[in-house]
Coordinates of C-alpha atoms in Angstrom, one line a residue:
Chain A
M1 CA 0.5 0.1 0.0
G2 CA 1.0 3.8 -1.1
V3 CA 0.9 7.0 0.2
A4 CA -2.6 7.8 -1.4
V5 CA -2.4 11.9 0.7
K6 CA 0.4 13.4 0.8
I7 CA 1.3 16.8 3.2
R8 CA 3.8 18.5 3.2
G9 CA 4.8 22.5 5.4
L10 CA 0.6 23.1 5.0
V11 CA -0.1 26.4 6.1
K12 CA -3.5 28.5 4.8
K13 CA -4.1 31.8 6.2
F14 CA -7.3 34.1 6.5
G15 CA -6.0 37.5 6.4
N16 CA -3.3 37.6 9.6
F17 CA -4.9 34.2 11.1
A18 CA -3.7 30.4 10.3
A19 CA -6.2 28.1 9.9
V20 CA -4.0 25.4 9.3
N21 CA -0.1 25.9 10.0
G22 CA 2.8 24.0 8.7
L23 CA 1.3 20.5 8.6
N24 CA 2.9 17.6 6.8
L25 CA 0.6 14.3 7.3
D26 CA 0.9 11.1 5.1
I27 CA -2.7 9.3 4.7
E28 CA -2.3 5.5 3.5
E29 CA -4.2 4.0 0.6
G30 CA -6.8 1.6 1.3
E31 CA -7.1 3.3 5.3
I32 CA -10.0 5.1 7.2
F33 CA -7.7 7.8 8.7
G34 CA -9.4 10.2 12.1
L35 CA -8.1 13.2 12.6
L36 CA -10.0 14.3 15.3
G37 CA -9.7 18.0 16.5
P38 CA -12.3 20.6 18.1
N39 CA -14.1 23.5 16.0
G40 CA -11.0 25.6 14.3
S41 CA -9.1 23.1 14.7
G42 CA -8.1 23.6 10.6
K43 CA -9.2 19.7 10.9
S44 CA -11.8 20.9 7.5
T45 CA -9.4 24.1 5.5
T46 CA -7.4 20.7 5.3
L47 CA -10.0 19.0 3.9
L48 CA -11.1 21.0 1.8
I49 CA -7.6 22.6 0.5
I50 CA -6.8 18.8 -0.3
A51 CA -11.0 18.4 -2.0
T52 CA -9.6 21.7 -4.1
V53 CA -11.5 23.9 -2.7
Y54 CA -9.4 25.6 -0.8
K55 CA -5.8 26.9 -2.0
P56 CA -2.7 26.2 0.0
T57 CA -1.4 29.8 1.4
E58 CA 2.3 27.8 1.5
G59 CA 3.4 23.7 0.8
D60 CA 1.6 21.3 -0.8
V61 CA -1.3 18.6 -0.6
E62 CA -0.4 15.6 -3.5
V63 CA -3.3 12.8 -3.7
H64 CA -2.1 9.8 -5.4
G65 CA 1.3 11.4 -6.4
H66 CA -0.9 14.9 -8.0
S67 CA -0.5 18.4 -6.3
V68 CA -3.6 20.0 -5.7
T69 CA -1.7 22.9 -6.3
K70 CA -0.4 21.8 -9.6
S71 CA -3.1 19.6 -11.1
P72 CA -6.1 20.1 -9.3
D73 CA -8.4 18.7 -11.9
E74 CA -6.5 15.3 -11.3
V75 CA -6.8 15.5 -8.1
R76 CA -10.7 16.5 -7.9
R77 CA -11.8 12.8 -10.2
L78 CA -9.6 11.3 -6.7
V79 CA -11.7 12.7 -4.1
G80 CA -15.0 13.1 -3.0
I81 CA -15.8 14.9 0.1
A82 CA -18.8 15.0 2.3
F83 CA -19.5 18.6 3.5
Q84 CA -19.9 19.7 7.8
E85 CA -22.8 21.5 6.6
P86 CA -24.5 20.1 3.8
K87 CA -24.7 22.0 0.8
A88 CA -27.7 23.4 -0.9
L89 CA -30.3 25.6 -2.1
W90 CA -33.8 26.0 -0.4
V91 CA -34.8 25.8 -4.0
D92 CA -33.8 22.1 -4.5
N93 CA -35.2 18.5 -3.6
P94 CA -32.7 16.0 -2.4
Y95 CA -33.9 13.2 -5.3
E96 CA -32.8 16.4 -7.6
L97 CA -29.6 17.0 -5.9
L98 CA -28.5 13.4 -5.8
V99 CA -29.6 13.0 -9.1
W100 CA -27.8 15.2 -11.0
H101 CA -25.0 14.6 -8.6
A102 CA -24.5 11.1 -9.3
M103 CA -25.0 12.0 -13.3
V104 CA -22.3 14.9 -13.1
V105 CA -20.0 12.3 -11.9
G106 CA -19.9 10.3 -14.5
Y107 CA -23.5 8.2 -13.2
S108 CA -25.4 8.3 -17.1
F109 CA -29.7 9.6 -16.7
L110 CA -31.4 6.1 -15.7
D111 CA -28.0 4.5 -14.1
A112 CA -28.1 7.2 -11.8
R113 CA -31.7 7.2 -10.9
R114 CA -31.3 3.6 -10.0
A115 CA -28.5 4.4 -7.4
V116 CA -30.5 7.1 -5.8
R117 CA -33.4 5.0 -4.9
E118 CA -31.3 2.4 -3.7
I119 CA -29.2 4.9 -1.1
M120 CA -31.6 7.2 -0.9
E121 CA -33.8 4.0 1.0
E122 CA -30.7 2.3 1.8
L123 CA -30.1 6.1 4.3
E124 CA -34.4 6.0 4.6
I125 CA -34.6 9.4 3.1
W126 CA -36.6 8.2 0.0
E127 CA -39.4 9.6 1.7
H128 CA -38.2 12.6 2.2
R129 CA -37.0 12.7 -1.6
G130 CA -39.4 15.7 -3.1
K131 CA -39.3 17.6 0.3
L132 CA -37.6 21.1 0.0
F133 CA -34.0 21.6 1.2
S134 CA -35.7 24.3 3.6
E135 CA -38.5 21.7 5.4
L136 CA -35.8 18.4 6.1
S137 CA -34.7 18.3 9.8
G138 CA -30.9 18.4 10.1
G139 CA -29.7 14.7 10.6
T140 CA -32.0 14.0 6.7
R141 CA -30.1 17.0 5.7
K142 CA -27.2 15.1 6.9
K143 CA -28.4 11.7 5.9
V144 CA -28.3 13.8 1.2
E145 CA -24.4 15.0 1.9
I146 CA -23.4 11.7 3.3
A147 CA -25.3 10.1 0.2
K148 CA -23.9 11.9 -2.1
L149 CA -20.3 10.1 -1.2
F150 CA -22.1 6.7 -1.0
L151 CA -23.4 7.3 -4.4
Q152 CA -19.7 8.7 -5.8
K153 CA -17.6 6.5 -4.3
P154 CA -14.1 8.4 -5.2
K155 CA -11.0 6.6 -4.5
V156 CA -10.7 9.5 -1.6
A157 CA -13.9 9.9 1.1
I158 CA -13.6 12.1 2.7
F159 CA -16.4 12.8 5.0
D160 CA -16.4 16.0 7.9
E161 CA -18.0 14.8 10.6
P162 CA -20.3 12.1 8.3
T163 CA -22.7 11.8 12.0
A164 CA -23.0 14.8 13.4
Q165 CA -27.2 15.5 13.9
L166 CA -27.7 11.8 13.1
D167 CA -29.1 10.0 15.5
V168 CA -27.4 6.5 17.3
T169 CA -29.2 3.6 15.0
T170 CA -28.4 5.7 11.7
R171 CA -24.9 6.9 13.4
H172 CA -23.8 3.2 13.5
K173 CA -26.0 1.8 10.3
V174 CA -23.7 5.3 8.6
W175 CA -20.2 3.7 10.4
D176 CA -21.0 0.5 8.7
M177 CA -21.1 2.3 5.1
I178 CA -17.8 4.0 5.6
E179 CA -16.4 0.6 6.9
A180 CA -18.2 -1.3 3.7
L181 CA -16.9 1.5 2.3
K182 CA -13.2 1.1 3.0
E183 CA -13.7 -2.7 2.0
E184 CA -14.1 -1.7 -1.8
R185 CA -10.2 -0.3 -0.9
R186 CA -11.2 3.2 -0.9
T187 CA -9.2 6.1 1.2
I188 CA -11.1 7.2 4.0
I189 CA -10.2 10.2 6.0
V190 CA -13.3 11.7 8.7
A191 CA -12.2 14.2 10.5
T192 CA -14.3 14.4 14.0
N193 CA -15.1 15.5 17.5
D194 CA -16.4 13.1 18.6
M195 CA -14.0 10.0 21.0
A196 CA -16.5 7.8 19.6
E197 CA -16.7 7.9 16.1
A198 CA -12.8 8.3 16.4
D199 CA -12.7 4.8 18.1
R200 CA -14.9 3.2 15.7
L201 CA -14.1 4.2 12.2
S202 CA -10.4 5.2 12.4
D203 CA -7.1 2.8 11.4
R204 CA -4.7 5.5 12.5
L205 CA -5.6 8.8 14.1
G206 CA -4.4 12.6 13.4
I207 CA -5.1 14.6 16.6
I208 CA -5.5 18.5 15.7
Y209 CA -5.0 21.7 17.3
K210 CA -4.5 25.0 16.4
G211 CA -3.0 23.8 12.7
N212 CA -0.6 22.5 13.8
L213 CA -0.4 18.8 14.0
K214 CA 0.1 17.0 17.9
A215 CA -0.1 13.5 17.8
L216 CA -0.4 10.7 14.8
G217 CA -0.9 7.1 15.2
T218 CA -3.4 4.3 16.2
P219 CA -6.1 4.8 18.6
A220 CA -3.9 1.8 20.6
E221 CA -0.9 3.3 20.0
L222 CA -1.7 7.1 21.0
K223 CA -3.7 5.5 24.5
D224 CA -0.6 3.7 24.8
R225 CA 1.3 6.6 24.8
I226 CA -0.3 8.2 27.7
P227 CA 2.3 7.2 30.8
A228 CA 1.2 4.8 33.0
G229 CA -3.1 5.2 31.3
D230 CA -4.5 2.4 31.6
V231 CA -6.5 1.2 34.8
M232 CA -6.5 -2.1 36.5
E233 CA -8.3 -2.4 38.4
F234 CA -9.0 -5.2 41.3
S235 CA -11.7 -7.1 44.5
I236 CA -10.0 -8.7 46.4
E237 CA -10.6 -10.4 49.5
G238 CA -7.7 -10.6 52.2
Q239 CA -4.7 -9.0 53.6
A240 CA -3.1 -6.2 51.9
G241 CA -0.3 -4.2 52.7
E242 CA 2.5 -2.7 51.9
H243 CA 4.8 -5.7 51.3
L244 CA 2.2 -6.8 48.5
L245 CA 2.0 -3.6 47.2
A246 CA 5.6 -3.8 46.7
A247 CA 5.5 -6.5 45.3
L248 CA 2.6 -5.8 42.4
S249 CA 5.2 -2.6 41.8
R250 CA 7.8 -4.6 41.3
A251 CA 6.0 -7.9 39.2
L252 CA 4.5 -5.0 36.9
N253 CA 6.9 -2.3 36.8
T254 CA 5.4 0.7 38.0
E255 CA 4.9 3.2 41.3
R256 CA 1.8 3.8 40.8
V257 CA -0.5 0.8 42.6
N258 CA -2.9 2.0 45.4
L259 CA -5.4 0.7 47.4
T260 CA -8.5 1.7 48.5
N261 CA -11.6 0.4 50.6
G262 CA -11.1 -3.3 48.6
T263 CA -10.0 -2.3 45.6
L264 CA -6.4 -2.2 44.1
K265 CA -5.5 0.1 41.6
V266 CA -2.8 -0.7 39.0
Y267 CA -2.1 1.9 36.7
V268 CA 0.5 0.3 34.0
N269 CA 0.7 0.5 29.7
R270 CA -0.8 -2.6 28.1
A271 CA -2.9 -3.9 31.5
E272 CA -4.1 -6.2 29.2
E273 CA -0.7 -7.9 28.7
K274 CA 0.2 -7.7 32.2
V275 CA -3.0 -8.6 34.0
A276 CA -1.7 -12.6 34.0
V277 CA 1.9 -11.3 36.4
A278 CA -0.9 -9.0 38.1
I279 CA -2.7 -11.9 39.1
E280 CA -0.5 -14.8 39.6
T281 CA 1.4 -11.2 42.2
L282 CA -1.8 -11.3 43.9
S283 CA -2.0 -14.9 44.2
K284 CA 0.9 -15.8 45.5
M285 CA 0.6 -13.5 48.0
G286 CA -2.3 -14.9 49.5
V287 CA -4.7 -12.4 48.5
K288 CA -8.3 -14.1 46.6
V289 CA -9.3 -11.8 43.3
R290 CA -12.9 -11.2 43.7
S291 CA -13.3 -9.8 40.1
V292 CA -11.1 -7.7 38.0
S293 CA -11.5 -4.9 34.8
I294 CA -9.2 -3.1 33.0
K295 CA -10.3 0.9 32.2
E296 CA -8.3 2.2 29.0
P297 CA -7.8 5.6 28.7
T298 CA -10.2 7.4 26.4
L299 CA -9.7 9.0 23.5
D300 CA -10.5 12.1 25.3
D301 CA -7.2 11.8 27.2
V302 CA -5.3 11.0 24.9
F303 CA -6.3 14.9 23.2
F304 CA -5.8 16.3 26.6
Y305 CA -2.3 14.7 27.0
F306 CA -1.1 15.7 24.2
T307 CA -2.7 19.2 23.7
G308 CA -3.3 20.1 27.5
A309 CA -8.0 20.8 25.9
Q310 CA -10.4 19.6 26.4
L311 CA -11.8 18.2 22.7
R312 CA -15.6 19.9 24.0
E313 CA -14.2 22.9 23.8
G314 CA -11.1 23.1 22.1
R315 CA -9.2 25.3 25.0
Chain B
M1 CA -13.3 19.8 -21.6
R2 CA -16.6 17.2 -21.4
P3 CA -19.6 18.7 -23.7
W4 CA -21.4 16.6 -21.3
V5 CA -20.8 18.1 -18.0
I6 CA -21.3 21.4 -19.4
A7 CA -24.5 20.2 -20.5
V8 CA -25.3 18.2 -17.3
L9 CA -24.6 21.4 -15.7
S10 CA -26.6 23.7 -17.0
Y11 CA -29.6 20.9 -16.4
R12 CA -29.7 21.2 -12.9
D13 CA -29.8 25.3 -13.6
L14 CA -32.8 24.6 -15.8
E15 CA -34.2 22.6 -13.8
R16 CA -34.1 24.9 -11.4
F17 CA -34.7 28.7 -14.3
W18 CA -38.3 25.7 -14.1
K19 CA -39.2 25.9 -10.5
Y20 CA -39.9 29.6 -11.5
K21 CA -42.0 28.9 -14.2
W22 CA -45.1 30.7 -13.4
W23 CA -42.8 33.6 -12.7
L24 CA -41.8 32.9 -15.6
A25 CA -44.9 33.2 -17.6
A26 CA -45.7 36.2 -15.8
L27 CA -43.2 38.4 -16.7
V28 CA -43.3 37.4 -20.4
T29 CA -46.4 38.2 -19.9
M30 CA -45.9 41.7 -18.8
N31 CA -43.3 42.6 -21.2
L32 CA -45.2 41.6 -23.3
A33 CA -47.9 43.7 -22.4
D34 CA -45.9 46.8 -21.7
L35 CA -44.8 46.3 -25.9
F36 CA -48.3 46.2 -26.5
I37 CA -49.0 49.3 -24.8
F38 CA -46.1 50.7 -24.7
A39 CA -45.5 50.6 -28.1
L40 CA -49.1 51.2 -29.1
I41 CA -49.0 54.9 -27.2
F42 CA -45.7 55.6 -28.9
R43 CA -47.6 54.9 -32.0
G44 CA -49.1 57.9 -32.2
I45 CA -46.9 60.5 -30.6
V46 CA -43.4 59.7 -31.9
K47 CA -43.3 61.3 -35.9
R48 CA -44.4 58.9 -38.3
E49 CA -41.3 60.6 -40.7
L50 CA -38.8 59.4 -37.8
I51 CA -40.5 55.9 -37.6
P52 CA -42.8 54.6 -39.4
D53 CA -44.4 52.4 -36.6
Y54 CA -43.4 52.3 -33.1
F55 CA -45.3 49.3 -31.9
L56 CA -42.9 47.2 -34.6
F57 CA -39.4 49.5 -34.3
L58 CA -39.6 48.3 -30.5
A59 CA -40.6 45.1 -31.3
P60 CA -36.8 44.1 -32.1
G61 CA -35.1 45.9 -28.8
I62 CA -37.9 43.7 -26.7
A63 CA -36.5 40.6 -27.2
S64 CA -32.9 42.4 -26.8
I65 CA -35.1 43.3 -23.2
A66 CA -36.2 40.2 -22.7
A67 CA -32.9 38.4 -23.0
F68 CA -30.9 40.4 -20.6
A69 CA -33.7 40.0 -18.0
A70 CA -33.5 35.9 -18.2
A71 CA -30.1 35.4 -18.7
F72 CA -29.1 37.9 -16.0
T73 CA -31.0 35.3 -13.4
I74 CA -27.9 33.4 -13.2
G75 CA -25.9 36.3 -11.9
R76 CA -28.4 36.2 -8.6
E77 CA -28.7 32.2 -9.0
V78 CA -24.6 32.2 -8.8
M79 CA -24.3 35.5 -5.5
M80 CA -27.0 33.3 -4.0
E81 CA -24.7 30.3 -3.8
L82 CA -21.9 32.1 -3.1
R83 CA -23.6 33.6 0.0
R84 CA -24.9 29.9 1.2
G85 CA -21.1 28.0 1.1
F86 CA -23.1 26.2 -2.6
H87 CA -19.7 27.2 -4.6
H88 CA -17.8 25.0 -1.6
Y89 CA -20.1 22.3 -3.2
L90 CA -19.3 22.5 -7.0
L91 CA -15.5 24.0 -7.0
S92 CA -15.1 20.3 -5.0
L93 CA -16.8 18.5 -8.0
P94 CA -14.4 16.9 -10.4
I95 CA -15.3 19.1 -13.3
S96 CA -12.5 21.3 -14.0
R97 CA -12.7 25.0 -13.3
L98 CA -13.3 25.9 -17.0
E99 CA -16.2 23.1 -17.4
L100 CA -17.6 24.9 -14.3
V101 CA -17.4 28.0 -15.6
F102 CA -18.7 27.2 -19.6
G103 CA -22.1 25.4 -17.5
R104 CA -22.5 28.2 -15.5
I105 CA -23.0 30.5 -18.5
A106 CA -24.6 28.3 -20.7
A107 CA -27.4 28.0 -17.9
G108 CA -27.4 31.5 -18.8
M109 CA -27.4 30.9 -22.2
V110 CA -30.8 28.7 -21.5
R111 CA -32.4 30.7 -20.2
G112 CA -31.8 33.7 -22.2
I113 CA -33.1 31.3 -25.1
I114 CA -36.3 30.1 -23.0
Y115 CA -37.5 33.6 -22.1
Q116 CA -36.4 35.0 -26.6
T117 CA -38.7 32.4 -27.7
P118 CA -42.0 34.3 -27.3
F119 CA -40.6 37.8 -28.3
L120 CA -38.8 35.9 -31.6
L121 CA -42.1 34.0 -32.6
L122 CA -44.2 36.7 -32.1
L123 CA -41.5 38.8 -34.1
L124 CA -42.0 36.0 -36.9
V125 CA -45.8 35.8 -36.3
L126 CA -45.8 39.9 -37.1
L127 CA -43.6 40.1 -40.1
E128 CA -42.8 38.7 -42.9
P129 CA -40.8 35.4 -42.2
P130 CA -37.1 37.0 -42.7
S131 CA -34.5 34.6 -45.3
P132 CA -32.1 31.2 -44.3
H133 CA -30.1 34.2 -44.1
G134 CA -31.4 36.8 -42.4
L135 CA -32.8 33.5 -39.6
L136 CA -29.1 32.1 -39.3
A137 CA -28.5 36.0 -38.6
M138 CA -30.8 35.5 -36.0
T139 CA -29.9 32.5 -34.8
L140 CA -26.1 33.4 -33.6
A141 CA -27.1 37.5 -32.7
T142 CA -29.5 35.2 -29.8
L143 CA -26.2 33.3 -28.8
M144 CA -24.2 36.1 -28.3
I145 CA -26.5 38.7 -26.7
V146 CA -27.2 35.4 -24.4
A147 CA -24.0 34.5 -23.9
S148 CA -22.7 38.3 -22.9
M149 CA -26.0 39.0 -20.8
S150 CA -25.1 36.2 -18.4
C151 CA -21.5 36.7 -18.2
L152 CA -22.1 40.5 -17.4
S153 CA -24.8 38.2 -14.5
I154 CA -21.6 36.0 -13.7
A155 CA -19.3 38.4 -13.2
A156 CA -21.9 41.5 -11.1
S157 CA -23.1 39.5 -9.1
T158 CA -19.3 38.0 -7.7
L159 CA -18.5 40.8 -7.2
V160 CA -20.9 41.6 -4.5
K161 CA -22.7 39.4 -1.2
S162 CA -25.8 41.4 0.0
L163 CA -29.3 41.1 -2.5
E164 CA -29.7 44.7 -2.1
L165 CA -26.3 44.8 -3.4
Q166 CA -26.9 42.7 -6.9
A167 CA -30.3 43.8 -8.1
T168 CA -28.6 47.7 -7.7
I169 CA -26.3 46.9 -9.9
R170 CA -28.1 44.9 -12.3
S171 CA -30.8 48.1 -12.7
L172 CA -27.3 50.5 -13.1
L173 CA -26.9 48.1 -15.3
Y174 CA -30.2 47.3 -16.8
F175 CA -30.3 51.4 -16.7
L176 CA -27.2 51.7 -18.9
A177 CA -27.1 48.9 -21.4
F178 CA -31.2 50.2 -22.5
F179 CA -30.8 53.4 -22.1
L180 CA -28.0 54.4 -23.6
S181 CA -28.3 52.0 -26.4
N182 CA -31.0 51.9 -29.9
V183 CA -34.0 49.9 -27.9
F184 CA -35.6 53.1 -28.0
Y185 CA -35.2 55.3 -30.1
P186 CA -33.3 55.4 -34.0
E187 CA -29.5 55.8 -34.4
S188 CA -30.7 60.0 -36.2
V189 CA -32.0 60.7 -33.3
I190 CA -29.7 59.3 -30.7
R191 CA -27.4 61.0 -33.5
E192 CA -28.4 64.2 -33.1
R193 CA -28.8 64.3 -29.1
F194 CA -25.5 62.7 -27.6
P195 CA -22.2 64.0 -28.3
E196 CA -20.2 61.5 -31.1
Q197 CA -17.9 59.6 -28.7
L198 CA -20.9 58.8 -26.3
Y199 CA -22.9 57.9 -30.1
V200 CA -19.8 55.3 -30.7
V201 CA -20.5 54.7 -27.0
I202 CA -24.1 53.6 -27.5
V203 CA -24.8 52.0 -31.1
N204 CA -22.0 49.7 -30.0
N205 CA -23.2 48.5 -26.8
P206 CA -23.9 44.7 -27.4
I207 CA -27.9 45.5 -26.8
S208 CA -27.5 47.7 -29.9
L209 CA -25.6 45.5 -32.2
A210 CA -28.3 43.3 -31.4
T211 CA -31.4 45.2 -31.7
S212 CA -29.8 46.0 -35.0
I213 CA -29.2 43.1 -36.5
Y214 CA -33.4 42.1 -35.4
R215 CA -34.7 45.2 -36.8
E216 CA -32.5 44.6 -40.3
V217 CA -33.9 41.4 -40.5
F218 CA -37.5 41.9 -39.2
I219 CA -37.3 45.1 -40.5
P220 CA -35.4 46.3 -42.6
E221 CA -37.8 48.7 -45.0
M222 CA -38.0 50.9 -41.4
V223 CA -34.0 51.2 -40.5
P224 CA -30.9 52.5 -42.7
P225 CA -28.9 49.9 -44.0
T226 CA -26.7 48.0 -41.4
D227 CA -23.7 45.1 -42.1
I228 CA -25.3 42.5 -40.6
S229 CA -22.1 40.4 -40.5
A230 CA -20.1 43.9 -39.0
N231 CA -22.4 43.3 -35.8
L232 CA -21.4 40.5 -35.2
A233 CA -18.6 40.4 -36.1
K234 CA -19.0 42.9 -32.7
L235 CA -20.9 41.2 -31.2
A236 CA -19.1 38.3 -30.8
I237 CA -15.8 40.8 -29.9
W238 CA -18.2 41.8 -26.7
T239 CA -19.1 38.1 -25.7
L240 CA -15.4 37.0 -25.7
F241 CA -14.5 40.1 -23.4
L242 CA -17.6 39.1 -21.1
F243 CA -16.8 35.7 -21.7
L244 CA -13.2 36.6 -19.9
L245 CA -14.6 39.0 -17.3
G246 CA -17.4 36.9 -16.4
S247 CA -14.9 33.9 -16.0
H248 CA -11.9 35.4 -14.5
L249 CA -13.5 37.2 -11.8
Y250 CA -15.8 33.2 -11.2
V251 CA -13.7 31.0 -10.4
R252 CA -10.9 34.3 -8.8
N253 CA -14.3 35.3 -6.5
L254 CA -14.7 31.5 -6.0
E255 CA -12.2 30.1 -4.7
R256 CA -10.3 31.7 -2.2

């Protein structure tokens, strides 16, 4: 697998404000890449540059070897984007808009109608096909927007907050559809500020904040980069003194072990690999384990660790 | 450049235009009524030795006004798209910027032709059918006037962000294009009443050129003979100039 999207020294300024400030990033072919960051972090601007909507102030982006500055027409044939804010005018109706989109991306007149009906039925918006866009709910508008990409199936599909405003059932359906698109060997970029979405979809994740990339890796790698980020919790029976805590500390190579009201907490990296050692150590010390649970740090924790800001507020 | 892409782009604009079909019908009716009332009144006022039949004299000019009015609606669409951020969607589509520009201009042209057709049909009914050459000249003039007005409208609309300002610009252009044209008065009067430099500007404005061609085709006996080929050539220059201006401003203002 090669690189689908190569971003080098990307800067985008609006007046004196740098929305993107020296971004470097490679997105691999065939992966789902999550771009995580709060509103105003530069995610959407980056995506709009990849989609050739904005021109970079400095730097360049290559999509499958084609530069957005030198050969934007080639790039546009490879990239499709579902915008954060659904794009339509109030006089449009979803059916006409999607049929037109299908024809622009290469469907014949008849195939466009068939494909649009299929996708609208799948997303359960067929009944809204003849309504004016202004009459649709936020969720339905969002479905119309993402339907465009499922029709287009570009080599690089960009979803900007694809499930914002959608109900829980539809969110899962859309996630399944995005994963199915990946199975068709498409590269997918998902910008989101939703932890569950980033965790569920992303093969790799980039954390973007104030126009800069702060961290890059798989969700598991990023969580593991937080020192002693996992928590093993043991509910125990029997005597547990300082010698037990010291033994656990030695066995698991961590200093962060504490006991409160019969609950033993051990902070380690990669807890799933160390839980057996912990149970064995406790057993040798004559302590009976009633239950054990492992808690991973959330991506919220990851975001906070790398940026010092809370994701929701972006501060 | 892929012609089918331009056709698909125009199809959407046409579909939108068709949504205003009752408004369109009302506009055509109003303009036709204006033509009748205005021309009938002035027929009795204007000196016969100057213009033998003001009604027939004005009709070709009204066809030019019709082209202007309809082609200009594409500018309103373009401006609405800019205001609502819809242009981001257009810019992301797998089409070249040139195809996008051509698609929008073609849409304006189709609008202009649809709107102008009843007026041209009226001329064909009222007057003797033109010769094949005349018909060709009329067709070329129609295509060029709707193209140039469509480009002018797109150029004007991408410069402003408020509907009010767009309406003001439209009115100003309307005033300049028609007051300073030969739609309402014969060239002999224009030459007599305006300074020479302004006369040159007036008779060479695209509305005047199209109107002159229509008059030469439909009512040659009522106007001094003009060189249709020269007028078509001048109109082609205007069309090219306005195309370059409109497409440059459209793409420049769309891309940030």
